Amino acid sequence: MKKKRVIALSIVLGIIVVAIIFCCTVFRLNRIDIEFISQTEASFDVTKQQILAAGNFKMGSNLLFTKYDENIANIEKQCANLKVVKIVKKFPNKMSVYVREREGQLRIKDNEGYYYIFDEEMKVVNITATYDDYKDYCECDFEGFELPKDLQLGDFLTSGEIKDKMLSLVNSIYSAGRTPMSIMSNILFEYDAAVRDYVYTFNFKTGAKIRIVGEQNISERAFNGMVSYNSVSQTYSA
């Protein structure tokens, strides 16, 4: 009986060893394809080769067990205007990286006069001192809030009250009929002594204006305000 157990255990161990060797030898990454979503490579500022270099992928790594979060982060950091949408593993040894271009949604001016251009996920897609290059973007001016001093190109605004406010506003505005931020010239957030509270002011390029007093339920109120604005605009256009 003991001998049979030893034989059975040896068979199981042998199968495990063979399986490990098989996985380690067959599922070894040897090809990576870069796929551009909605646009061609010619319309991007970076090439497939530059994206691959930024990702710092290790050819020959085990496709079955390796995670590629760090590679995605490398691409996002070095290619500021790109978003890695997904990575698809194609067994046994290939992988496709799907990317799209990030579009700037708004700008914030820092204390040194530089404009930080953010997309809808609060990623810095550009930094410039030239206002004319991004004059059509919505500018955010939040009283009492400053951008982190170490914020760089390709970074995400990851913490702080200003990030929460901006994300809340961008998501609420976009949810109202997929409204782009570019229809506004600026968004102001400042204390109004007349009402003894903080006020959000949306200034539209049409000359219209929405004022929201107080911060309670700001996402819902911003959404409702944009729905009303869109409704009036469509009626007027018709």
Short mmCIF file of N, CA and C in Angstrom, two decimals, residues 112-180:
data_model
loop_
_atom_site.label_atom_id
_atom_site.label_comp_id
_atom_site.label_asym_id
_atom_site.label_seq_id
_atom_site.Cartn_x
_atom_site.Cartn_y
_atom_site.Cartn_z
N GLU A 112 3.03 80.13 -11.28
CA GLU A 112 4.15 80.60 -12.09
C GLU A 112 3.73 80.98 -13.51
N GLY A 113 2.44 80.92 -13.78
CA GLY A 113 1.94 81.35 -15.09
C GLY A 113 1.84 80.24 -16.12
N TYR A 114 2.05 79.00 -15.73
CA TYR A 114 1.95 77.88 -16.67
C TYR A 114 0.52 77.32 -16.65
N TYR A 115 0.06 76.90 -17.83
CA TYR A 115 -1.26 76.29 -17.95
C TYR A 115 -1.10 74.77 -17.98
N TYR A 116 -1.79 74.11 -17.06
CA TYR A 116 -1.82 72.65 -17.01
C TYR A 116 -3.10 72.19 -17.70
N ILE A 117 -2.94 71.38 -18.74
CA ILE A 117 -4.08 70.89 -19.51
C ILE A 117 -4.44 69.49 -19.02
N PHE A 118 -5.70 69.32 -18.60
CA PHE A 118 -6.16 68.05 -18.06
C PHE A 118 -7.21 67.42 -18.97
N ASP A 119 -7.23 66.08 -18.96
CA ASP A 119 -8.32 65.38 -19.64
C ASP A 119 -9.40 65.05 -18.62
N GLU A 120 -10.38 64.23 -19.01
CA GLU A 120 -11.52 63.96 -18.13
C GLU A 120 -11.16 63.10 -16.92
N GLU A 121 -9.98 62.47 -16.93
CA GLU A 121 -9.55 61.68 -15.79
C GLU A 121 -8.55 62.44 -14.93
N MET A 122 -8.41 63.70 -15.18
CA MET A 122 -7.50 64.58 -14.45
C MET A 122 -6.04 64.17 -14.64
N LYS A 123 -5.72 63.79 -15.88
CA LYS A 123 -4.33 63.53 -16.24
C LYS A 123 -3.76 64.74 -16.96
N VAL A 124 -2.54 65.10 -16.63
CA VAL A 124 -1.88 66.23 -17.28
C VAL A 124 -1.40 65.79 -18.66
N VAL A 125 -2.06 66.29 -19.71
CA VAL A 125 -1.69 65.90 -21.07
C VAL A 125 -0.80 66.94 -21.73
N ASN A 126 -0.69 68.11 -21.11
CA ASN A 126 0.23 69.13 -21.63
C ASN A 126 0.45 70.20 -20.58
N ILE A 127 1.59 70.85 -20.67
CA ILE A 127 1.92 72.00 -19.82
C ILE A 127 2.49 73.08 -20.74
N THR A 128 1.95 74.26 -20.70
CA THR A 128 2.38 75.31 -21.62
C THR A 128 2.27 76.68 -20.96
N ALA A 129 3.10 77.58 -21.44
CA ALA A 129 3.02 78.97 -20.98
C ALA A 129 2.30 79.83 -22.02
N THR A 130 1.91 79.20 -23.12
CA THR A 130 1.26 79.93 -24.22
C THR A 130 -0.24 79.78 -24.13
N TYR A 131 -0.91 80.86 -23.80
CA TYR A 131 -2.36 80.83 -23.62
C TYR A 131 -3.08 80.54 -24.93
N ASP A 132 -2.62 81.11 -26.03
CA ASP A 132 -3.32 80.99 -27.32
C ASP A 132 -3.47 79.55 -27.78
N ASP A 133 -2.53 78.69 -27.38
CA ASP A 133 -2.59 77.29 -27.82
C ASP A 133 -3.82 76.57 -27.25
N TYR A 134 -4.31 77.03 -26.12
CA TYR A 134 -5.42 76.34 -25.46
C TYR A 134 -6.50 77.32 -24.99
N LYS A 135 -6.65 78.41 -25.71
CA LYS A 135 -7.63 79.43 -25.32
C LYS A 135 -9.07 78.94 -25.43
N ASP A 136 -9.30 77.90 -26.23
CA ASP A 136 -10.66 77.38 -26.39
C ASP A 136 -11.04 76.39 -25.28
N TYR A 137 -10.09 76.04 -24.43
CA TYR A 137 -10.37 75.10 -23.36
C TYR A 137 -11.02 75.83 -22.19
N CYS A 138 -11.81 75.11 -21.44
CA CYS A 138 -12.45 75.66 -20.25
C CYS A 138 -11.39 75.85 -19.16
N GLU A 139 -11.35 77.04 -18.58
CA GLU A 139 -10.39 77.31 -17.51
C GLU A 139 -11.08 77.21 -16.15
N CYS A 140 -10.43 76.54 -15.21
CA CYS A 140 -10.97 76.39 -13.86
C CYS A 140 -10.17 77.27 -12.90
N ASP A 141 -10.89 78.08 -12.15
CA ASP A 141 -10.27 78.97 -11.18
C ASP A 141 -10.95 78.74 -9.83
N PHE A 142 -10.29 77.96 -8.98
CA PHE A 142 -10.86 77.61 -7.69
C PHE A 142 -10.15 78.39 -6.59
N GLU A 143 -10.87 79.27 -5.95
CA GLU A 143 -10.30 80.11 -4.91
C GLU A 143 -9.76 79.26 -3.76
N GLY A 144 -8.51 79.54 -3.39
CA GLY A 144 -7.91 78.87 -2.25
C GLY A 144 -7.26 77.53 -2.56
N PHE A 145 -7.33 77.09 -3.82
CA PHE A 145 -6.74 75.80 -4.19
C PHE A 145 -5.55 76.00 -5.11
N GLU A 146 -4.50 75.22 -4.88
CA GLU A 146 -3.31 75.28 -5.72
C GLU A 146 -2.96 73.88 -6.20
N LEU A 147 -2.38 73.82 -7.39
CA LEU A 147 -1.92 72.54 -7.91
C LEU A 147 -0.69 72.08 -7.13
N PRO A 148 -0.51 70.77 -6.98
CA PRO A 148 0.70 70.27 -6.31
C PRO A 148 1.95 70.76 -7.04
N LYS A 149 2.95 71.15 -6.30
CA LYS A 149 4.15 71.72 -6.90
C LYS A 149 4.96 70.68 -7.68
N ASP A 150 4.79 69.41 -7.35
CA ASP A 150 5.55 68.37 -8.02
C ASP A 150 4.77 67.72 -9.17
N LEU A 151 3.65 68.31 -9.56
CA LEU A 151 2.83 67.76 -10.64
C LEU A 151 3.55 67.92 -11.98
N GLN A 152 3.70 66.82 -12.72
CA GLN A 152 4.46 66.83 -13.97
C GLN A 152 3.61 66.31 -15.13
N LEU A 153 4.14 66.50 -16.32
CA LEU A 153 3.50 66.00 -17.53
C LEU A 153 3.33 64.48 -17.43
N GLY A 154 2.12 64.00 -17.72
CA GLY A 154 1.86 62.57 -17.65
C GLY A 154 1.37 62.10 -16.31
N ASP A 155 1.38 62.98 -15.31
CA ASP A 155 0.89 62.62 -13.97
C ASP A 155 -0.63 62.76 -13.91
N PHE A 156 -1.22 62.03 -12.98
CA PHE A 156 -2.62 62.19 -12.65
C PHE A 156 -2.74 63.03 -11.39
N LEU A 157 -3.76 63.85 -11.34
CA LEU A 157 -4.07 64.56 -10.11
C LEU A 157 -4.71 63.54 -9.19
N THR A 158 -3.94 63.02 -8.24
CA THR A 158 -4.35 61.82 -7.52
C THR A 158 -4.97 62.08 -6.16
N SER A 159 -4.79 63.25 -5.61
CA SER A 159 -5.32 63.47 -4.27
C SER A 159 -5.66 64.93 -4.07
N GLY A 160 -6.38 65.19 -3.03
CA GLY A 160 -6.69 66.57 -2.70
C GLY A 160 -8.12 66.95 -3.07
N GLU A 161 -8.59 67.98 -2.42
CA GLU A 161 -9.97 68.41 -2.59
C GLU A 161 -10.23 68.94 -3.99
N ILE A 162 -9.22 69.59 -4.58
CA ILE A 162 -9.42 70.15 -5.92
C ILE A 162 -9.68 69.05 -6.94
N LYS A 163 -9.00 67.91 -6.78
CA LYS A 163 -9.22 66.79 -7.70
C LYS A 163 -10.65 66.28 -7.59
N ASP A 164 -11.14 66.14 -6.37
CA ASP A 164 -12.50 65.65 -6.17
C ASP A 164 -13.53 66.60 -6.77
N LYS A 165 -13.31 67.89 -6.59
CA LYS A 165 -14.24 68.88 -7.13
C LYS A 165 -14.24 68.84 -8.66
N MET A 166 -13.04 68.78 -9.25
CA MET A 166 -12.95 68.81 -10.70
C MET A 166 -13.54 67.57 -11.33
N LEU A 167 -13.23 66.41 -10.76
CA LEU A 167 -13.78 65.16 -11.30
C LEU A 167 -15.30 65.15 -11.20
N SER A 168 -15.80 65.63 -10.08
CA SER A 168 -17.24 65.68 -9.87
C SER A 168 -17.90 66.56 -10.92
N LEU A 169 -17.31 67.72 -11.18
CA LEU A 169 -17.90 68.64 -12.15
C LEU A 169 -17.81 68.09 -13.57
N VAL A 170 -16.64 67.58 -13.94
CA VAL A 170 -16.45 67.06 -15.30
C VAL A 170 -17.43 65.92 -15.57
N ASN A 171 -17.54 64.99 -14.64
CA ASN A 171 -18.43 63.84 -14.82
C ASN A 171 -19.90 64.27 -14.88
N SER A 172 -20.28 65.23 -14.04
CA SER A 172 -21.67 65.70 -14.03
C SER A 172 -22.02 66.42 -15.32
N ILE A 173 -21.10 67.26 -15.78
CA ILE A 173 -21.35 68.02 -17.00
C ILE A 173 -21.41 67.11 -18.21
N TYR A 174 -20.47 66.15 -18.28
CA TYR A 174 -20.44 65.24 -19.42
C TYR A 174 -21.65 64.32 -19.43
N SER A 175 -22.13 63.95 -18.25
CA SER A 175 -23.30 63.06 -18.16
C SER A 175 -24.56 63.72 -18.68
N ALA A 176 -24.58 65.04 -18.70
CA ALA A 176 -25.76 65.77 -19.19
C ALA A 176 -25.71 65.87 -20.71
N GLY A 177 -26.01 64.75 -21.37
CA GLY A 177 -26.04 64.76 -22.83
C GLY A 177 -24.68 64.77 -23.47
N ARG A 178 -23.68 64.19 -22.76
CA ARG A 178 -22.30 64.13 -23.28
C ARG A 178 -21.79 65.53 -23.62
N THR A 179 -22.08 66.45 -22.74
CA THR A 179 -21.70 67.85 -22.96
C THR A 179 -20.20 68.04 -22.79
N PRO A 180 -19.49 68.58 -23.79
CA PRO A 180 -18.06 68.82 -23.65
C PRO A 180 -17.78 70.06 -22.81
#
